[in-house]
mmCIF file of C-alpha atoms and ligand atoms in Angstrom:
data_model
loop_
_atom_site.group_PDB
_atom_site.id
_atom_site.type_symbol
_atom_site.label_atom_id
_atom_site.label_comp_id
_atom_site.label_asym_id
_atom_site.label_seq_id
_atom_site.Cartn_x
_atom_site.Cartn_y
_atom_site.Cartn_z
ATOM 1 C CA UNK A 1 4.211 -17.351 25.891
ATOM 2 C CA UNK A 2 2.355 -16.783 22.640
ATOM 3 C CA UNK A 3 3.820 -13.392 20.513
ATOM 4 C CA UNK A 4 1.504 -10.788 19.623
ATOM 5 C CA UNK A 5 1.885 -8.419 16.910
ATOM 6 C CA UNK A 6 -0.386 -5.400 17.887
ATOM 7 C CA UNK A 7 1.532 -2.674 17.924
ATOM 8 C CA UNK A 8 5.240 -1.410 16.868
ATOM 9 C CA UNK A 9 5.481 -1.427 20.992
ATOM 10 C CA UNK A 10 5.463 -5.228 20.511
ATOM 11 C CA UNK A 11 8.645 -5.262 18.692
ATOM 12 C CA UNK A 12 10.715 -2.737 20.158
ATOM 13 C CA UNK A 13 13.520 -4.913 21.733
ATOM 14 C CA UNK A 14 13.500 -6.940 18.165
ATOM 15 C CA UNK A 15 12.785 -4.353 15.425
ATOM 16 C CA UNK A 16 16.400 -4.287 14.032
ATOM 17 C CA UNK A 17 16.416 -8.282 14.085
ATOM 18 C CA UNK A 18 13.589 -8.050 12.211
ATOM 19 C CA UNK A 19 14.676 -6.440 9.677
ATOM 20 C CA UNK A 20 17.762 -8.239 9.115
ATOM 21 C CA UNK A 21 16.347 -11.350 8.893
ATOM 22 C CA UNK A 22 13.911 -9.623 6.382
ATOM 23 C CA UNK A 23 17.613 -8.810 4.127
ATOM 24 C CA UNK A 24 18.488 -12.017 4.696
ATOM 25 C CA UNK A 25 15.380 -13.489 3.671
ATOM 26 C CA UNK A 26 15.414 -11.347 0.548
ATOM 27 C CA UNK A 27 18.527 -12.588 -0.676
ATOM 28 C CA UNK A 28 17.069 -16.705 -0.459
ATOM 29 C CA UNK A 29 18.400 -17.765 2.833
ATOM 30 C CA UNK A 30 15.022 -19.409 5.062
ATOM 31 C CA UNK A 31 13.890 -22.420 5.929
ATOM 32 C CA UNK A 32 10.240 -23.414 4.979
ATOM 33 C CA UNK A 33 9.548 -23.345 8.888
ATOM 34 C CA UNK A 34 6.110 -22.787 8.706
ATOM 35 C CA UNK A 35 5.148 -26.225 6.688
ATOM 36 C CA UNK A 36 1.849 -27.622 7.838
ATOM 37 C CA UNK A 37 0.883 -24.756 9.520
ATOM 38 C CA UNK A 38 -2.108 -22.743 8.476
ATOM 39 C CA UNK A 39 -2.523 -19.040 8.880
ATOM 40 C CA UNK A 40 -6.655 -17.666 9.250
ATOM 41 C CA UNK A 41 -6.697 -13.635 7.745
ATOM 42 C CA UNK A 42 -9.652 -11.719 8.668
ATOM 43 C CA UNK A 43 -10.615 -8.850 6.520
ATOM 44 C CA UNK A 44 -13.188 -6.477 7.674
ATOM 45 C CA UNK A 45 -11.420 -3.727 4.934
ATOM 46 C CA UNK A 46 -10.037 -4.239 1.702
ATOM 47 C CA UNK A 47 -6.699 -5.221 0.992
ATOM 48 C CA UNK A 48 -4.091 -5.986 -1.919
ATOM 49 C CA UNK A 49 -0.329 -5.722 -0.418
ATOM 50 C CA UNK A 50 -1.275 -7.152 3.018
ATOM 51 C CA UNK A 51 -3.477 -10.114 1.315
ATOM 52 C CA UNK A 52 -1.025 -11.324 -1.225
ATOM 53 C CA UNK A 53 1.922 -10.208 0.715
ATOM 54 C CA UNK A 54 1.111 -12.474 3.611
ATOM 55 C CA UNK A 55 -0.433 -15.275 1.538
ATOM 56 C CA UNK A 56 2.365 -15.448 -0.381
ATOM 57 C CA UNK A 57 4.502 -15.471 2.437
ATOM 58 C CA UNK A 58 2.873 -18.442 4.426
ATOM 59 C CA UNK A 59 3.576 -20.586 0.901
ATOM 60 C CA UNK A 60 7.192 -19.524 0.454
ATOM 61 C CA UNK A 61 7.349 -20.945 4.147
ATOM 62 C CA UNK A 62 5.417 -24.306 3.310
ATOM 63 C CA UNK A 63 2.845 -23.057 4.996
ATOM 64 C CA UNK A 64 -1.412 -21.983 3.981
ATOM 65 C CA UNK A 65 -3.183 -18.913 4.464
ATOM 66 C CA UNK A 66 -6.964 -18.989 4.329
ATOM 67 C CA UNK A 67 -8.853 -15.397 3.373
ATOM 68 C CA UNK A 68 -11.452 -14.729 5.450
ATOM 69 C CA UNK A 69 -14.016 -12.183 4.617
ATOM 70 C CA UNK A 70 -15.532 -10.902 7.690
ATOM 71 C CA UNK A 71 -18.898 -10.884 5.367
ATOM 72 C CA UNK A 72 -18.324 -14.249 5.178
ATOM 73 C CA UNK A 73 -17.880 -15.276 8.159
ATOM 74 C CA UNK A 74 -20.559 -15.844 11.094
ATOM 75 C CA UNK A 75 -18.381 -12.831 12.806
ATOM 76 C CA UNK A 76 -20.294 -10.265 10.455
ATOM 77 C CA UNK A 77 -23.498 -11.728 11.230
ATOM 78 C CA UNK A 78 -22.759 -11.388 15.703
ATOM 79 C CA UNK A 79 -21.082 -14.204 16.389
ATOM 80 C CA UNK A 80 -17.996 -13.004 19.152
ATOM 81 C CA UNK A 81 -14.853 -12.339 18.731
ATOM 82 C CA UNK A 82 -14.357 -14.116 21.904
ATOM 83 C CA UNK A 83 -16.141 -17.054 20.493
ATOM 84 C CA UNK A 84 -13.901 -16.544 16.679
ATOM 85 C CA UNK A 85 -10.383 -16.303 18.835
ATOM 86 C CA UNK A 86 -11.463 -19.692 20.451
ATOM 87 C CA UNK A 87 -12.483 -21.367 17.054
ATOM 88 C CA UNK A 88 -9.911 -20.511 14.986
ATOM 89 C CA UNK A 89 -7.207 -21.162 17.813
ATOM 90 C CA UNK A 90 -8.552 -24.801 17.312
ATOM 91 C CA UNK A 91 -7.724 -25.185 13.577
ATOM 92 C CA UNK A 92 -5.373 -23.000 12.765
ATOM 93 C CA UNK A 93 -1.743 -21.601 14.034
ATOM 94 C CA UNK A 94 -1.493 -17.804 13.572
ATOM 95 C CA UNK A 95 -4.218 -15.191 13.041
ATOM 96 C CA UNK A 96 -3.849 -12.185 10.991
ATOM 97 C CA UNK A 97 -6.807 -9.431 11.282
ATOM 98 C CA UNK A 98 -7.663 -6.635 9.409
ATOM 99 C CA UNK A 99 -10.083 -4.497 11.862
ATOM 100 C CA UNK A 100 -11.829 -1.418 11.822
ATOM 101 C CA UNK A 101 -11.373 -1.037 15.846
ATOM 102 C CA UNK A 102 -8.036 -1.777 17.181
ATOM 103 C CA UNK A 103 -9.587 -2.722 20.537
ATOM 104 C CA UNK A 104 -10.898 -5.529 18.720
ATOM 105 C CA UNK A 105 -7.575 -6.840 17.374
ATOM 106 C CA UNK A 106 -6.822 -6.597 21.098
ATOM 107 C CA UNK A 107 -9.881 -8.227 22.107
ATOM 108 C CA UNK A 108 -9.132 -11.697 19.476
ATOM 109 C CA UNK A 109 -5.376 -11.489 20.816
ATOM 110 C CA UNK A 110 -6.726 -12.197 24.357
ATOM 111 C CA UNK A 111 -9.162 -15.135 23.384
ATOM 112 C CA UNK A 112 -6.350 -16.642 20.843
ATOM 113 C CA UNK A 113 -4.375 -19.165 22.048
ATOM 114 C CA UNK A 114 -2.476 -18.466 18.969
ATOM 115 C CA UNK A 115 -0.478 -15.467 17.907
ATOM 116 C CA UNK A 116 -2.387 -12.684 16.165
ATOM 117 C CA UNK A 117 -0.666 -10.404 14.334
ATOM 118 C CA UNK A 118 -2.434 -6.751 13.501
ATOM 119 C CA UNK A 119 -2.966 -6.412 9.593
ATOM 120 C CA UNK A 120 -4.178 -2.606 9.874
ATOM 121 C CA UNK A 121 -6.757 -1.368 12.399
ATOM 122 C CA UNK A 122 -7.818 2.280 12.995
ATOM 123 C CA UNK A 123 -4.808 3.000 15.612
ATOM 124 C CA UNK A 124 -1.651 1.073 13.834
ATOM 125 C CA UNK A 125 -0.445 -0.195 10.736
ATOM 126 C CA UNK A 126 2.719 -2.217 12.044
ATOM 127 C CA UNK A 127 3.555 -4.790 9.282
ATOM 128 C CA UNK A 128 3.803 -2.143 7.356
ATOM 129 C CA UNK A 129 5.975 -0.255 8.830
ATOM 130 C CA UNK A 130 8.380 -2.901 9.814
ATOM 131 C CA UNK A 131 8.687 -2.971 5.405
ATOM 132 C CA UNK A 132 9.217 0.611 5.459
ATOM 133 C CA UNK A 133 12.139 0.738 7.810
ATOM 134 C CA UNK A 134 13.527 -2.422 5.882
ATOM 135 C CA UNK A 135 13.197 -0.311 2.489
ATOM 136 C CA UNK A 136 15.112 2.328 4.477
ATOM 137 C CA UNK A 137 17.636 0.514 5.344
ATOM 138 C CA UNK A 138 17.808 -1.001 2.244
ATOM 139 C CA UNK A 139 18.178 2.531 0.776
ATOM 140 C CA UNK A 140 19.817 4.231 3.053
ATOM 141 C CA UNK A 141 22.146 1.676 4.928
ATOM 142 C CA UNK A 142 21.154 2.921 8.260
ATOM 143 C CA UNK A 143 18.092 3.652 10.018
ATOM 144 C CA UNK A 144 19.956 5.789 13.508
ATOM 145 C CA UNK A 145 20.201 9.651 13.027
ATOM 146 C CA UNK A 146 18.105 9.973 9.378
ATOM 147 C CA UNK A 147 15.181 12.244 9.494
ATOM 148 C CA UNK A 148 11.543 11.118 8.267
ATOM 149 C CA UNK A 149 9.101 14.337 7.632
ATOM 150 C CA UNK A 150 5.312 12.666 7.388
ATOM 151 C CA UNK A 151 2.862 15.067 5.108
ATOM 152 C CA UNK A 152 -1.449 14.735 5.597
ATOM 153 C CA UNK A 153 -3.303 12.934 7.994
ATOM 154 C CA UNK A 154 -0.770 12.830 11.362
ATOM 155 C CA UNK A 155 -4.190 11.302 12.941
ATOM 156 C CA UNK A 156 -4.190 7.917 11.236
ATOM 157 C CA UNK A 157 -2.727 4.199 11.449
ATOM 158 C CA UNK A 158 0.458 4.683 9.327
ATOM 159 C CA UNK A 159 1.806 8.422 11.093
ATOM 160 C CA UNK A 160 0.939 6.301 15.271
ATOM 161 C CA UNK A 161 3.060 3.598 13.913
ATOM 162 C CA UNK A 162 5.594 5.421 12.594
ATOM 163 C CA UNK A 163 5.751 7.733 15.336
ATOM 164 C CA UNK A 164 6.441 4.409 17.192
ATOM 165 C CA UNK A 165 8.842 2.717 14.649
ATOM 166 C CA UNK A 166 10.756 5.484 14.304
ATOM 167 C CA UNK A 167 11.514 6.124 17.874
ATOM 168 C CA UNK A 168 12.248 3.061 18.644
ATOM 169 C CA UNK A 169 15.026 3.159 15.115
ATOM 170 C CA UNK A 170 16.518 6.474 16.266
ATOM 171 C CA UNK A 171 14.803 8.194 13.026
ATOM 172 C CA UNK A 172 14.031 11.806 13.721
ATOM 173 C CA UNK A 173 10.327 12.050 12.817
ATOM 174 C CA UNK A 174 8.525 15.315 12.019
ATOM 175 C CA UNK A 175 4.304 15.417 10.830
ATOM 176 C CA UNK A 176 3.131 17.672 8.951
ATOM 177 C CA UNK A 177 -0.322 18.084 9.310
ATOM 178 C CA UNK A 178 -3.353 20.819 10.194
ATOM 179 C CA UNK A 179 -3.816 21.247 13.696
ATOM 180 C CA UNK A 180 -7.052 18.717 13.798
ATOM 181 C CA UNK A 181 -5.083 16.134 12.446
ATOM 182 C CA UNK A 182 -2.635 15.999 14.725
ATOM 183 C CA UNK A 183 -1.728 12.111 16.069
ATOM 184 C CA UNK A 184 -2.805 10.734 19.488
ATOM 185 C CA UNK A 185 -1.074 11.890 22.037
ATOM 186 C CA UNK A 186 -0.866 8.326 23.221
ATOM 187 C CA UNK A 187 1.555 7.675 20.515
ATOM 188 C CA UNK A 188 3.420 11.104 20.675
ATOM 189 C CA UNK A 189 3.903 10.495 24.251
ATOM 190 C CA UNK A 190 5.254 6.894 23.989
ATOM 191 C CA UNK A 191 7.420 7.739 21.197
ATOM 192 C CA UNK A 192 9.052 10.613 23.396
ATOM 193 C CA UNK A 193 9.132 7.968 26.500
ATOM 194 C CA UNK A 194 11.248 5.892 24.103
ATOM 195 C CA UNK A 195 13.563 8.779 23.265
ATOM 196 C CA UNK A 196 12.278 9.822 19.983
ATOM 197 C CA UNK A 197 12.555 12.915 18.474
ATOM 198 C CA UNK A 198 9.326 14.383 17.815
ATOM 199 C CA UNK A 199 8.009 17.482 15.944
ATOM 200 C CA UNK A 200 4.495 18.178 14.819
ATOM 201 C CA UNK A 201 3.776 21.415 12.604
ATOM 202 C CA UNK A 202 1.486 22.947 10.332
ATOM 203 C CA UNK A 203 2.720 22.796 6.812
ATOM 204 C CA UNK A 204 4.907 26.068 6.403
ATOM 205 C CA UNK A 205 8.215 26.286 3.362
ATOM 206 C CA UNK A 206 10.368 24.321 4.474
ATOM 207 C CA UNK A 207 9.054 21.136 6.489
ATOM 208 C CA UNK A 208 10.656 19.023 4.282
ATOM 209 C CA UNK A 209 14.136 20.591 5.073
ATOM 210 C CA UNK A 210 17.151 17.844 5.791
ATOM 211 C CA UNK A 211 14.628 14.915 5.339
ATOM 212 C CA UNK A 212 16.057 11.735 4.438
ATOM 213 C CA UNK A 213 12.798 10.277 3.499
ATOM 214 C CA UNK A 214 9.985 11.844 3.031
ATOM 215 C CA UNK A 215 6.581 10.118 3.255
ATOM 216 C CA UNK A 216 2.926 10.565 3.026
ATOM 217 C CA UNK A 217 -0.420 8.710 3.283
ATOM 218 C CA UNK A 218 -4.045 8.495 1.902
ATOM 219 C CA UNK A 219 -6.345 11.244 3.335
ATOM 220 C CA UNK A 220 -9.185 9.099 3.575
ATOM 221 C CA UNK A 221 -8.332 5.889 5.554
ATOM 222 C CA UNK A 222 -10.615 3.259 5.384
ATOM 223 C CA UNK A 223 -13.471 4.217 7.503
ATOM 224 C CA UNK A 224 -12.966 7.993 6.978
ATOM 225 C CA UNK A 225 -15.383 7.910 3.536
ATOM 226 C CA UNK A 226 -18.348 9.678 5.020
ATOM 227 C CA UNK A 227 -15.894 12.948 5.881
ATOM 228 C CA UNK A 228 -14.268 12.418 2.601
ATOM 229 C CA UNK A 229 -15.333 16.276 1.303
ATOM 230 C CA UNK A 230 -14.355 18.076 4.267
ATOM 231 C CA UNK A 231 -11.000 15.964 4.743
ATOM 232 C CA UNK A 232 -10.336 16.886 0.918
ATOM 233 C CA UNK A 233 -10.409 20.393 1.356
ATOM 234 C CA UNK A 234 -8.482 20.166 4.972
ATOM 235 C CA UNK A 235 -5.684 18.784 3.622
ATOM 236 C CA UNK A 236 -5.518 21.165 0.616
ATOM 237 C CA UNK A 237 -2.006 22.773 0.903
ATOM 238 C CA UNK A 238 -0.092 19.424 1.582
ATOM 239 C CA UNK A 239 0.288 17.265 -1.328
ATOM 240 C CA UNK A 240 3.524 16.231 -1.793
ATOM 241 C CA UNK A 241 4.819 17.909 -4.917
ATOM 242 C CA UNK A 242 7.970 18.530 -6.768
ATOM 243 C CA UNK A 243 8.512 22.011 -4.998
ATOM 244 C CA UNK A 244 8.122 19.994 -1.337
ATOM 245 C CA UNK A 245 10.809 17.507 -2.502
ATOM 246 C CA UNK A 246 13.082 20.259 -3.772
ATOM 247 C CA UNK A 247 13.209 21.488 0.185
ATOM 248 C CA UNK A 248 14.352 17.500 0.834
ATOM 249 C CA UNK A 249 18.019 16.560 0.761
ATOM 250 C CA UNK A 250 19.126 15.877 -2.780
ATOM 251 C CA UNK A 251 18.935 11.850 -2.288
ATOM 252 C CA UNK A 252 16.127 11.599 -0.176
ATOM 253 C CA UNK A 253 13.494 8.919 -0.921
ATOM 254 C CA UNK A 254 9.850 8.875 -1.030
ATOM 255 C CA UNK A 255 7.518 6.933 0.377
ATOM 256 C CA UNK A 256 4.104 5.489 0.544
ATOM 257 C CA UNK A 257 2.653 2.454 1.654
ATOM 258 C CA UNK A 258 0.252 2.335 -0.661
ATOM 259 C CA UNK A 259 -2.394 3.069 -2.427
ATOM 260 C CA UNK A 260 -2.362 6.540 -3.214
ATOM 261 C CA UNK A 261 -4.922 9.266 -4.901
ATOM 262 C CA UNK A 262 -2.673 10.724 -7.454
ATOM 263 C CA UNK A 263 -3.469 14.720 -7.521
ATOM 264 C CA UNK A 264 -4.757 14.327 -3.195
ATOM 265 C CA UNK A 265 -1.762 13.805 -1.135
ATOM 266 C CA UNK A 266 0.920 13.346 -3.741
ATOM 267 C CA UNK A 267 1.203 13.915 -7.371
ATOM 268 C CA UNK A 268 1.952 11.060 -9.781
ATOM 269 C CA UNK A 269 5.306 13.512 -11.118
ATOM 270 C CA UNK A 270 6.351 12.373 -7.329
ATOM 271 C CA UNK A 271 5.444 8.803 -6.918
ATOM 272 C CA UNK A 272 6.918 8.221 -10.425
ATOM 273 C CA UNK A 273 9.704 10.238 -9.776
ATOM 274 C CA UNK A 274 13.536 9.279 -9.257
ATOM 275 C CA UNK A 275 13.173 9.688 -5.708
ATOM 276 C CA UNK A 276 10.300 7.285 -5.207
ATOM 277 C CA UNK A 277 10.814 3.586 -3.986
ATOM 278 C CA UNK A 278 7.007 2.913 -3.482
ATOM 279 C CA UNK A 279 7.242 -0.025 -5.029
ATOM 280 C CA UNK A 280 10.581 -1.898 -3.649
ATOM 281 C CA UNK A 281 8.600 -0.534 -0.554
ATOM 282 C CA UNK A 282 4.875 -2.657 -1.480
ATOM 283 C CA UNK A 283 7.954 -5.648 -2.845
ATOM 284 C CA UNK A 284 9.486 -5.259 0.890
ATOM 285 C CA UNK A 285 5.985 -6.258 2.392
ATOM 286 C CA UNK A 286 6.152 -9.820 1.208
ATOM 287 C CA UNK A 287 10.160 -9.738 3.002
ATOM 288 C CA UNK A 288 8.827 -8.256 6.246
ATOM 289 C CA UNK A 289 5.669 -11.039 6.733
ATOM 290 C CA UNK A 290 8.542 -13.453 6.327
ATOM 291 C CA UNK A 291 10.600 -12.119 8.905
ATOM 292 C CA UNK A 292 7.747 -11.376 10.935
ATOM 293 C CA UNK A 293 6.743 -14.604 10.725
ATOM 294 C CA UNK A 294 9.936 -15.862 11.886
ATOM 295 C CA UNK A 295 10.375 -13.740 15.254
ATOM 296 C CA UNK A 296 7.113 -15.311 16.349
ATOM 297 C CA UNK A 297 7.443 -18.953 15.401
ATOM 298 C CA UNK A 298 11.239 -19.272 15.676
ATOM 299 C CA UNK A 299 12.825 -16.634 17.804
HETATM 300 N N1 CP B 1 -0.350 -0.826 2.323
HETATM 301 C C1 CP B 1 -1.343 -1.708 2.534
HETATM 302 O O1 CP B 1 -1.580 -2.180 3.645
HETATM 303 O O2 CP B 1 -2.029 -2.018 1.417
HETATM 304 P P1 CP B 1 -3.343 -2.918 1.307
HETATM 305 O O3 CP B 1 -4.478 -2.094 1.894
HETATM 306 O O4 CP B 1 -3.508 -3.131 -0.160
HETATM 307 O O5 CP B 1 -3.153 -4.179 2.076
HETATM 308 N N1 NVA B 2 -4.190 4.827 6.260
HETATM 309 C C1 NVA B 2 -4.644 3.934 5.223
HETATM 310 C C2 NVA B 2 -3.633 2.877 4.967
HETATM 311 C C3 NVA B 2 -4.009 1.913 3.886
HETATM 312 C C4 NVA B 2 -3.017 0.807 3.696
HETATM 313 C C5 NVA B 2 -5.979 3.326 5.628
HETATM 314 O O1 NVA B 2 -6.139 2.970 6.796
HETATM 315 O O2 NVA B 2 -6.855 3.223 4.770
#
């Protein structure tokens, strides 16, 4: 059967294989397993990590990736997604999508013959958070028993995926967020059924007490621009700032996938700081498409 990468759910038996092969991968050892195969990436959002992260990682592996601009292609102009899944199945060997509407990435896995592997929709973010628990790892030498505090939007891609990722890891995982941000209880719920330990709060002195790494996201996901104003002056009160690290243990790391508003949910002093690994994190997306890659076409 074909692999599917929709949601962290779709890796929980693998996740820590994963991420070893990422560390191995990092340190030269793969094969170029993917020569002669082509990869199709539809963007309906922006993109720099996931673009060059997976484009780049389809030539390391002998491989091509063609960028597809949903603007571009007869998708944006009504054509099916039913009808796209059947196409590109025909010419190509893996799909990566970029959607608005995660029923949608759902939707092209089902008419793909091929795998399709979620590149960000509304509900998940799950490539990138298979990076972040390598970087993590990487950092901290162990994923079981650290604690991960999440700061802003609980309600978006990157807090349902982590919610999932870190269950699934043993990471303790607390959000921080105002009440109407609070995640999906979909994802609280199947992070609990997998026996993580959840807590959800309202920003008060010390959430970032005994975190291990502390992370945070945009406000304004892609697709949130029209509530921009009102989110902006929601969220006021959590920015992750010098004083909310101070709470953190002494080594704990920050984190963000990337890319931030400087001055909105983090300040540059932070992001900058000696704390931050931001950017072995955005580096560790290029590892985890690799490894990625190599759970579906080799494992
Ligand atoms: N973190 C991330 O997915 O970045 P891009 O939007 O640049 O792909
Ligand atoms: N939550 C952000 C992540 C960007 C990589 C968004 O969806 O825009």
């Amino acid at each position: 059967m074909k692999k599917d990468l929709i949601s962290m759910l779709d890796v929980k038996n693998d996740l820590e294989k994963i991420i070893d092969n990422a560390i191995e991968m990092k340190k030269g050892n793969y094969e170029k397993f993917m020569k002669d195969k082509t990869m199709a990436m539809i963007f309906e959002k922006a993109s720099t990590r996931t673009r060059v992260s997976f484009e780049v990682a389809m030539h390391k592996l002998g491989g091509h990736a063609i960028f597809l601009s949903k603007n571009d292609i007869q998708l944006g102009r009504g054509e099916t997604i039913e009808d796209t899944a059947r196409v590109l199945s025909r010419y190509v060997d893996v799909i990566m999508y970029r959607a608005f509407d995660h029923e949608n990435v759902k939707e092209l896995a089902k008419h793909a013959s091929i795998p399709v592997i979620n590149g960000l929709d509304n509900e998940e973010h799950p490539c990138q958070v298979i990076a972040d628990l390598l970087t993590i790892k990487e950092k901290k030498g162990k994923l079981k028993g650290l604690k991960l505090v999440y700061f802003g939007d609980g309600d978006n891609n990157m807090a349902h995926s982590l919610l999932l990722g870190c269950a699934i890891a043993g990471i303790k995982i607390k959000i921080v967020s105002p009440r109407k941000y609070w995640p999906n209880e979909y994802y609280v719920n199947k992070a609990r059924e997998l026996g993580g330990k959840v807590e959800i709060e309202e920003i008060n002195e010390n959430s970032a007490g005994e975190a291990d790494v502390v992370v945070t996201d945009t406000w304004v996901s892609m697709g949130d621009e029209a509530e921009k104003e009102e989110r902006i002056k929601n969220f006021r009160g959590y920015t992750v700032d010098s004083q909310v690290m101070a709470r953190a243990k002494e080594d704990a790391i920050f984190m963000h996938c990337l890319p931030a508003y400087y001055g909105y949910e983090v300040t540059k002093e932070v992001a900058y700081g000696k704390n931050s690994v931001i950017f072995d994190e955005a580096e560790n997306r290029l590892w985890a498409q690799m490894a990625i890659l190599k759970w579906i076409f080799l494992d």
